[in-house]
N, CA, C and O atoms as a printed pandas DataFrame, in Angstrom:
     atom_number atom_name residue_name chain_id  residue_number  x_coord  y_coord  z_coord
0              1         N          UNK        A               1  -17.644   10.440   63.277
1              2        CA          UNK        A               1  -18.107    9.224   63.918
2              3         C          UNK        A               1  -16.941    8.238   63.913
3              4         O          UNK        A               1  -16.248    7.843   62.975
4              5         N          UNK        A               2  -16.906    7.894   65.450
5              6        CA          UNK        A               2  -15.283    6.756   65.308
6              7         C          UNK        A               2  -15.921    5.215   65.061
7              8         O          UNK        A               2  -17.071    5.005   64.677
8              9         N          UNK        A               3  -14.978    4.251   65.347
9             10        CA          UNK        A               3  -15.400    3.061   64.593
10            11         C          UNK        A               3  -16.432    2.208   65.428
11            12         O          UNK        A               3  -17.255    1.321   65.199
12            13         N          UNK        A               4  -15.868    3.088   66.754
13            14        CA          UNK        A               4  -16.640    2.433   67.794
14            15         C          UNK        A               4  -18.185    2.486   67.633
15            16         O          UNK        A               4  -18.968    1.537   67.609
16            17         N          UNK        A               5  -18.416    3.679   67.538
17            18        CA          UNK        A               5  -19.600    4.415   66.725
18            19         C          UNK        A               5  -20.476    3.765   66.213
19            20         O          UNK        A               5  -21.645    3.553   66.535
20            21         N          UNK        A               6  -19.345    3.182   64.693
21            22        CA          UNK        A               6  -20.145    2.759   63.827
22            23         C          UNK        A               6  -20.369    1.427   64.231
23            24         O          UNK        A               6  -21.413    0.917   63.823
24            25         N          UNK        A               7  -19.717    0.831   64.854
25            26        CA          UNK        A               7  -19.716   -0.577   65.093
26            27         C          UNK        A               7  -20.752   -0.641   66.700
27            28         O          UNK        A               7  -20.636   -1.689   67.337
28            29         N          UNK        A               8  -21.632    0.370   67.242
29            30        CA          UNK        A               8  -22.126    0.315   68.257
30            31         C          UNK        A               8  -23.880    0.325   67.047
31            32         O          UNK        A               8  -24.961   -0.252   67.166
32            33         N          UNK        A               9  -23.561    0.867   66.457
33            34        CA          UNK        A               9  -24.703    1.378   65.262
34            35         C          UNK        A               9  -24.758    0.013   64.582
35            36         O          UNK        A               9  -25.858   -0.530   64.689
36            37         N          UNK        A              10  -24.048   -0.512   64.066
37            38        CA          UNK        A              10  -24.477   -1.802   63.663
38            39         C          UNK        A              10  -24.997   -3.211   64.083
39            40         O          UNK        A              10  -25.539   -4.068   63.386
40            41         N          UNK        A              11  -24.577   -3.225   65.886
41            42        CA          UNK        A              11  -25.350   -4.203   66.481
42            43         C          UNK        A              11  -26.412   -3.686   67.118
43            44         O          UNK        A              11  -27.360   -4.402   67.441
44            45         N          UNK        A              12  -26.385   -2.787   67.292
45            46        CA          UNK        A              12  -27.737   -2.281   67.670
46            47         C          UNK        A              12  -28.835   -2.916   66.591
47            48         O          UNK        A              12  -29.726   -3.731   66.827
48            49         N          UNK        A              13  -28.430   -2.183   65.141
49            50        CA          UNK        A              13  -29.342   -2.296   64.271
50            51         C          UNK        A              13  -29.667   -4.038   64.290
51            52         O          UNK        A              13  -30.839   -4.355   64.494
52            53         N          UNK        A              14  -28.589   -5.209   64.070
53            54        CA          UNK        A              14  -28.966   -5.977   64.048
54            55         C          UNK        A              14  -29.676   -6.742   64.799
55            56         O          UNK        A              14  -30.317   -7.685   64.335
56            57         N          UNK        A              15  -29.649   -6.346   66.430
57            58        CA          UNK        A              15  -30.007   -6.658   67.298
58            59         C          UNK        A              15  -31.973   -6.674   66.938
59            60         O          UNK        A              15  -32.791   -7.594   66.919
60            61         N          UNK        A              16  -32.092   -5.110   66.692
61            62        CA          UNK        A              16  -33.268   -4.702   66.750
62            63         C          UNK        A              16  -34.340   -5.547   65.561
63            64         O          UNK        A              16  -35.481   -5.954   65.779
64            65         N          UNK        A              17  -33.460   -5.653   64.122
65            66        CA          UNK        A              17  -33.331   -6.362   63.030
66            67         C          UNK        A              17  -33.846   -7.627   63.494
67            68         O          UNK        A              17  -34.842   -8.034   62.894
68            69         N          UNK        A              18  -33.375   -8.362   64.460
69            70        CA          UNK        A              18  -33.571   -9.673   64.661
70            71         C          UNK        A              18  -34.841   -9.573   65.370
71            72         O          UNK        A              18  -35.840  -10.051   64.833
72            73         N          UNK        A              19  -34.925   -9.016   66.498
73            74        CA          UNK        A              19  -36.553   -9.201   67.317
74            75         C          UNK        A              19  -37.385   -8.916   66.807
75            76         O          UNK        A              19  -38.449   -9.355   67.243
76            77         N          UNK        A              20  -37.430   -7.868   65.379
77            78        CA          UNK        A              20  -38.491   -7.401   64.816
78            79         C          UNK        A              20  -38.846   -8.591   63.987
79            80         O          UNK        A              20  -40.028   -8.888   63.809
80            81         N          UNK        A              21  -37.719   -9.384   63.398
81            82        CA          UNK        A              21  -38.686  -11.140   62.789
82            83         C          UNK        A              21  -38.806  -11.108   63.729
83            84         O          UNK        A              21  -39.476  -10.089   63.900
84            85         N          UNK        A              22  -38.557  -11.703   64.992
85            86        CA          UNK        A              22  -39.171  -12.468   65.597
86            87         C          UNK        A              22  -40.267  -12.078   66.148
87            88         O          UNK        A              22  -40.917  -12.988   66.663
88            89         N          UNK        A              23  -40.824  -10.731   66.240
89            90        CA          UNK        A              23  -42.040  -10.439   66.335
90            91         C          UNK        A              23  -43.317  -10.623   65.215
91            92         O          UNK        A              23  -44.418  -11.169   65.280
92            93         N          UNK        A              24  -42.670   -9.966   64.284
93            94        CA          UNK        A              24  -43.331  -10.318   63.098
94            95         C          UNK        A              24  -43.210  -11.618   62.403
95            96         O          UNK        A              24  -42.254  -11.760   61.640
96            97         N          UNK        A              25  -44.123  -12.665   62.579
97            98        CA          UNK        A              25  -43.664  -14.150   62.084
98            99         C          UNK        A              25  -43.703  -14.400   60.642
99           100         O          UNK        A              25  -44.535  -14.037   59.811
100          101         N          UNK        A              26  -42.270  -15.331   60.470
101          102        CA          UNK        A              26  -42.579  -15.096   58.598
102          103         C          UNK        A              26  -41.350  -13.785   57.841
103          104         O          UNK        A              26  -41.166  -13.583   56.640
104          105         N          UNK        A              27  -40.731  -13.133   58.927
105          106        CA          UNK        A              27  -39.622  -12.440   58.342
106          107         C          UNK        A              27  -38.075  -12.717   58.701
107          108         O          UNK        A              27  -37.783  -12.991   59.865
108          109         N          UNK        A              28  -37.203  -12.655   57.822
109          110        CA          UNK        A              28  -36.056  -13.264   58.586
110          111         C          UNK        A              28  -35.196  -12.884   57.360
111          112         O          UNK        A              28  -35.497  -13.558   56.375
112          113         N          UNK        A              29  -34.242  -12.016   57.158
113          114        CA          UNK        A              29  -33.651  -11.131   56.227
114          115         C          UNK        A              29  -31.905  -11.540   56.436
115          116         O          UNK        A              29  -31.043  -10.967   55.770
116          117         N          UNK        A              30  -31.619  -12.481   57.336
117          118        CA          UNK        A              30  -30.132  -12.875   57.423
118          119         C          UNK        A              30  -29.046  -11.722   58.066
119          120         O          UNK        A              30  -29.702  -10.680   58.046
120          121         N          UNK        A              31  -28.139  -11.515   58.444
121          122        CA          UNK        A              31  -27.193  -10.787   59.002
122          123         C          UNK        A              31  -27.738   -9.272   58.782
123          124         O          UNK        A              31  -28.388   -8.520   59.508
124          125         N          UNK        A              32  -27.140   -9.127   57.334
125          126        CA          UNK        A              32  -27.272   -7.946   56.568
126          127         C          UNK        A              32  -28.358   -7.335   56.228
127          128         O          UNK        A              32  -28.344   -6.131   55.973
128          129         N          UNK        A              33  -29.215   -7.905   56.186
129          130        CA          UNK        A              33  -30.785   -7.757   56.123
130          131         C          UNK        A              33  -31.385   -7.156   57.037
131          132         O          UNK        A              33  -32.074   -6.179   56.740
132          133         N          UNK        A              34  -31.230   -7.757   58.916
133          134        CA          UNK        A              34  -31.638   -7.401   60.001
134          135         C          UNK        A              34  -30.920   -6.476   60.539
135          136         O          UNK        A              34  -31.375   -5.755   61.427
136          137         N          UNK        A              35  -29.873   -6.382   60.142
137          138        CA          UNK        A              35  -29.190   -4.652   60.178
138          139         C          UNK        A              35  -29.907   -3.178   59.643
139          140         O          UNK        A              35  -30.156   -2.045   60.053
140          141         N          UNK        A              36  -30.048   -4.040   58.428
141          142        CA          UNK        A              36  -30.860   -2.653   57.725
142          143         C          UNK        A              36  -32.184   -2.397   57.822
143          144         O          UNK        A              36  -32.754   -1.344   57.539
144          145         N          UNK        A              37  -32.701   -3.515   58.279
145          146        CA          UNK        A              37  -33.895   -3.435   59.174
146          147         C          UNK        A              37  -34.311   -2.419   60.619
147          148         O          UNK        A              37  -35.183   -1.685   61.085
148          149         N          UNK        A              38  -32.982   -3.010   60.880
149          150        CA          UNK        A              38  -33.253   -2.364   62.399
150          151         C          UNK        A              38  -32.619   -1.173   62.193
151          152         O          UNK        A              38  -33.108   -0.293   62.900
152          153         N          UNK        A              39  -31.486   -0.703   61.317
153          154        CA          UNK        A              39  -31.531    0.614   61.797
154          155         C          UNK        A              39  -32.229    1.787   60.834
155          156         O          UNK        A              39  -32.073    3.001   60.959
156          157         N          UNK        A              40  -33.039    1.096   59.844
157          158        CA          UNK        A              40  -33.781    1.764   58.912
158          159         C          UNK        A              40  -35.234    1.980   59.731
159          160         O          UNK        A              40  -36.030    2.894   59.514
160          161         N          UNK        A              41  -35.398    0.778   60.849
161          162        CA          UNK        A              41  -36.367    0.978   61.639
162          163         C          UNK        A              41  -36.453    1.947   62.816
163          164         O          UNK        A              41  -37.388    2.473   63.419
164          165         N          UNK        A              42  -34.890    1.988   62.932
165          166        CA          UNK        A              42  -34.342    3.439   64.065
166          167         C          UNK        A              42  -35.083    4.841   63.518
167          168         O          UNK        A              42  -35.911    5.549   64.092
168          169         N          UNK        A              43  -34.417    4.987   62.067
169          170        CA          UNK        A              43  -34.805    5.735   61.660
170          171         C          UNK        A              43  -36.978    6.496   61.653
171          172         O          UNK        A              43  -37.604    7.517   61.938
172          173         N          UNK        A              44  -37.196    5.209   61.166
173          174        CA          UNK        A              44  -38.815    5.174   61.244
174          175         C          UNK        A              44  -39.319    5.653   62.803
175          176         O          UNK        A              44  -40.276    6.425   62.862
176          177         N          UNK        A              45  -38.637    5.167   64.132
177          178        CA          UNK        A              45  -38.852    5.469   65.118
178          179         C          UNK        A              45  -38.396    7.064   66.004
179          180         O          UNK        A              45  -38.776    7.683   66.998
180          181         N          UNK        A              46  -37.354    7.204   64.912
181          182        CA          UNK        A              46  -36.702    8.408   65.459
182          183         C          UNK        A              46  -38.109    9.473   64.595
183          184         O          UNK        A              46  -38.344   10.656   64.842
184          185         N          UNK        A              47  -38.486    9.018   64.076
185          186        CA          UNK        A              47  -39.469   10.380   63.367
186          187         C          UNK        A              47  -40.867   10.255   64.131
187          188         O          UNK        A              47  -41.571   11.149   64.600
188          189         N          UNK        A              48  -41.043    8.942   64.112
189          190        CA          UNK        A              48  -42.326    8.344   64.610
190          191         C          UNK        A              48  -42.830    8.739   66.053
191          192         O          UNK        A              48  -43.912    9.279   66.288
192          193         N          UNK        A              49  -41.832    8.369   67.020
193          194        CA          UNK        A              49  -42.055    8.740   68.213
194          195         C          UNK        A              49  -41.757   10.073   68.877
195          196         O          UNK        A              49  -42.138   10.189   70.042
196          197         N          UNK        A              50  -40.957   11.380   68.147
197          198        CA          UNK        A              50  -41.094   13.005   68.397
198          199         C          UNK        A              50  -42.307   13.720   68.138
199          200         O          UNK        A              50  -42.651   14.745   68.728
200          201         N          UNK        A              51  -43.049   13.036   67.075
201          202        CA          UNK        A              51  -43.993   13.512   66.479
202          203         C          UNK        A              51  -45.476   13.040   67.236
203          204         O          UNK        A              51  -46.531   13.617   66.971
204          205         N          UNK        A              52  -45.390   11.959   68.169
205          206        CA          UNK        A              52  -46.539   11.580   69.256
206          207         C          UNK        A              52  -46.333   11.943   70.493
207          208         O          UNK        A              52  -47.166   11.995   71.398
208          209         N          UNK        A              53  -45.189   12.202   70.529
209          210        CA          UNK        A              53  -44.130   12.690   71.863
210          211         C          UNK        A              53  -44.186   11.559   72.678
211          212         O          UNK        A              53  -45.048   11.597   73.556
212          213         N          UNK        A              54  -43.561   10.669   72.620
213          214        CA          UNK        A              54  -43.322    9.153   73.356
214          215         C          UNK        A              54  -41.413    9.650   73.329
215          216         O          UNK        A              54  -40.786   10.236   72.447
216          217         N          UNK        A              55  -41.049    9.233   74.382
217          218        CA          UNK        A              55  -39.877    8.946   75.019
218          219         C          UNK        A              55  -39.312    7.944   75.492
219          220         O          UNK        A              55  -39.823    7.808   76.604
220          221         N          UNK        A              56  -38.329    6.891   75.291
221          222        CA          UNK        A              56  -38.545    5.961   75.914
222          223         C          UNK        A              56  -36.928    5.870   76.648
223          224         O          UNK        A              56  -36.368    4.782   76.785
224          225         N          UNK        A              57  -36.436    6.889   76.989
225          226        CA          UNK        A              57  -34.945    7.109   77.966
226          227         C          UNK        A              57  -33.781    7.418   76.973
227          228         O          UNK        A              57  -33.720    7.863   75.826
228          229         N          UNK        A              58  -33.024    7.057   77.763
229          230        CA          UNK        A              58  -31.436    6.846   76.983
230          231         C          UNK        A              58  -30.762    5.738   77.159
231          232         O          UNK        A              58  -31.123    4.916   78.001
232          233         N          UNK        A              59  -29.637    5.549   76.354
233          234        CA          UNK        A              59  -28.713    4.232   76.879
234          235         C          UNK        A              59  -29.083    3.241   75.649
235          236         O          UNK        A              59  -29.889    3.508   74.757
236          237         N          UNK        A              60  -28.569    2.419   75.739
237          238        CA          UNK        A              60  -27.840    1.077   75.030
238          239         C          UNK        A              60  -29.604    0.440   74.638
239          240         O          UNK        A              60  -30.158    0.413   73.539
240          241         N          UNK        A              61  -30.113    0.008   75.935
241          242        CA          UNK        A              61  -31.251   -0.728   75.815
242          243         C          UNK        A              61  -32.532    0.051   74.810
243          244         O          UNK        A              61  -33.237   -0.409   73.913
244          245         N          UNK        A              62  -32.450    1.360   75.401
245          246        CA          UNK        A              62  -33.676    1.994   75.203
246          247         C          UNK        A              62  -32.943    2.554   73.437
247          248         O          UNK        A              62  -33.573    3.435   72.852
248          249         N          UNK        A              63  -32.063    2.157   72.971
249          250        CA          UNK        A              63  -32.067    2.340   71.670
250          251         C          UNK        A              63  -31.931    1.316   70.969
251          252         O          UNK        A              63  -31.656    1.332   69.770
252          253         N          UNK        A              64  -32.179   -0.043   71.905
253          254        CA          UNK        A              64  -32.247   -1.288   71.149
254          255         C          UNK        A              64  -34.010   -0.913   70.678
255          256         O          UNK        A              64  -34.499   -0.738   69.561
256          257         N          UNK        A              65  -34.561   -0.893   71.876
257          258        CA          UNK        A              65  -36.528   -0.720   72.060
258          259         C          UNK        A              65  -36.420    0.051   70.666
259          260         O          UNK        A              65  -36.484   -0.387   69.518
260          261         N          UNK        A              66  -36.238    1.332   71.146
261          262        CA          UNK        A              66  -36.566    1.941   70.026
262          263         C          UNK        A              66  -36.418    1.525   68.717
263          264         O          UNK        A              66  -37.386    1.597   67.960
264          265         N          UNK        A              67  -35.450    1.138   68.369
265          266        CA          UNK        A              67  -35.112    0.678   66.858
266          267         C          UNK        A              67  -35.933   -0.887   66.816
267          268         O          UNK        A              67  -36.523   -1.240   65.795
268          269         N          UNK        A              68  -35.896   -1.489   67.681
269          270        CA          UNK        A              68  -37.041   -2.696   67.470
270          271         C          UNK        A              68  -38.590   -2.216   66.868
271          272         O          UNK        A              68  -39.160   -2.408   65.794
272          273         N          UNK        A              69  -38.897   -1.618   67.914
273          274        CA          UNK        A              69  -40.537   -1.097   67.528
274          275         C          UNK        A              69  -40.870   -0.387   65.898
275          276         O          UNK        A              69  -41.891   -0.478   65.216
276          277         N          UNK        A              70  -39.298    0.480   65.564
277          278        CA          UNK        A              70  -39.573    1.091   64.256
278          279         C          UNK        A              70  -39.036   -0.141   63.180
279          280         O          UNK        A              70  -39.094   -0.064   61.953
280          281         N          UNK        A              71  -38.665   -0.938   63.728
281          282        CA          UNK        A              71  -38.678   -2.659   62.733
282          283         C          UNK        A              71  -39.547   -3.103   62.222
283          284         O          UNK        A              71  -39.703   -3.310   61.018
284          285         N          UNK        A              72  -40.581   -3.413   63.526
285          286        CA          UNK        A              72  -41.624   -3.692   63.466
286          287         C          UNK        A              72  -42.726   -2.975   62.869
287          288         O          UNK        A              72  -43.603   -3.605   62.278
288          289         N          UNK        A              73  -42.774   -1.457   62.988
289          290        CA          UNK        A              73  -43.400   -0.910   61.965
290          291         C          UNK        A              73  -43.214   -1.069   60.671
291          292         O          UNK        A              73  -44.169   -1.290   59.925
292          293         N          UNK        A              74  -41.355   -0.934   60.020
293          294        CA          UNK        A              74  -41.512   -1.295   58.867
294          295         C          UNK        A              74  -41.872   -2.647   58.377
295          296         O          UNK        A              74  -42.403   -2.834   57.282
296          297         N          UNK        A              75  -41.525   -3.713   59.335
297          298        CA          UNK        A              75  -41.909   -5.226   58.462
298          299         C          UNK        A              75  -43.516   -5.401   58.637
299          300         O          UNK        A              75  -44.076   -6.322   58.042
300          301         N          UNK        A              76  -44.371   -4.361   59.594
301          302        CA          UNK        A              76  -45.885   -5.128   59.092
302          303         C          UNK        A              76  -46.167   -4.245   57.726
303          304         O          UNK        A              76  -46.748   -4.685   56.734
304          305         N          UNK        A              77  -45.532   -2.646   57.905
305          306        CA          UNK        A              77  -45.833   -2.032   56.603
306          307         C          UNK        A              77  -45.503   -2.939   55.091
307          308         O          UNK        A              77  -46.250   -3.065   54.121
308          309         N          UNK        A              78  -44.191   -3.464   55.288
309          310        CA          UNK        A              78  -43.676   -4.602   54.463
310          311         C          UNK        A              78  -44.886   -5.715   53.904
311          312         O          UNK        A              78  -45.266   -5.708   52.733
312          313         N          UNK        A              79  -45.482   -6.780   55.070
313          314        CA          UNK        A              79  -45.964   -7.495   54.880
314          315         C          UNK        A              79  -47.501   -6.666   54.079
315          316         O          UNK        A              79  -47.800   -7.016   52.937
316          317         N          UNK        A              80  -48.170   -5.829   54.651
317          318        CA          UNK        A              80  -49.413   -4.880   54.212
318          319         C          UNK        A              80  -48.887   -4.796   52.461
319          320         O          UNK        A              80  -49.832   -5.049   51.714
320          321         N          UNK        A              81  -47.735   -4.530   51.816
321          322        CA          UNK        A              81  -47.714   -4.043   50.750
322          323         C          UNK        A              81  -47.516   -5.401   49.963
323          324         O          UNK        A              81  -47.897   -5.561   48.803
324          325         N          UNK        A              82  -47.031   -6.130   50.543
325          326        CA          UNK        A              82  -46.838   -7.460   49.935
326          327         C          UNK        A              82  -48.017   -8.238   49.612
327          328         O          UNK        A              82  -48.009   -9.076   48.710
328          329         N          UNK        A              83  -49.098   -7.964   50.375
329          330        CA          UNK        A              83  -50.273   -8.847   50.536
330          331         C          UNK        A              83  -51.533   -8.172   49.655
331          332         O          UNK        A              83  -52.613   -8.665   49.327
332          333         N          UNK        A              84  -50.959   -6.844   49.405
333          334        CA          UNK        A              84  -51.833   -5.942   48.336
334          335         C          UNK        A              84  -51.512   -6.715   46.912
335          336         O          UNK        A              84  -52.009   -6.309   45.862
């Protein structure tokens, strides 16, 4: 993986990181936070959506979506365990 790579992988993640607070109100994890958000949420989505068989393309955008939505799964799972 070149740097470009990694550095395409990290705004993504933060990107995704960020809309997922802003979907979910009440979360907001700072730079480093919404990175690992979003691409820990990539992750959640990359399992999540093969396994319902949802597709949502290729490209730049459609791996922002994706990693947003698996954000958002982890921060309501987040908030659910917090509120237990």
């Amino acid at each position: 993986m070149g740097i470009e790579s990694i550095l395409v992988f990290l705004i993504v993640g933060a990107i995704a990181g960020w809309l997922a607070g802003l979907i979910v109100s009440g979360f907001g994890f700072g730079l480093v936070g919404n990175i690992v958000v979003g691409i820990v949420g990539a992750f959640i989505a990359g399992f999540l959506f093969p396994a319902i068989g949802v597709s949502l393309g290729s490209g730049i955008l459609a791996a922002i979506l994706h990693a947003t939505i698996g954000a958002v799964v982890l921060l309501v799972l987040i908030k659910v365990i917090k509120r237990a």
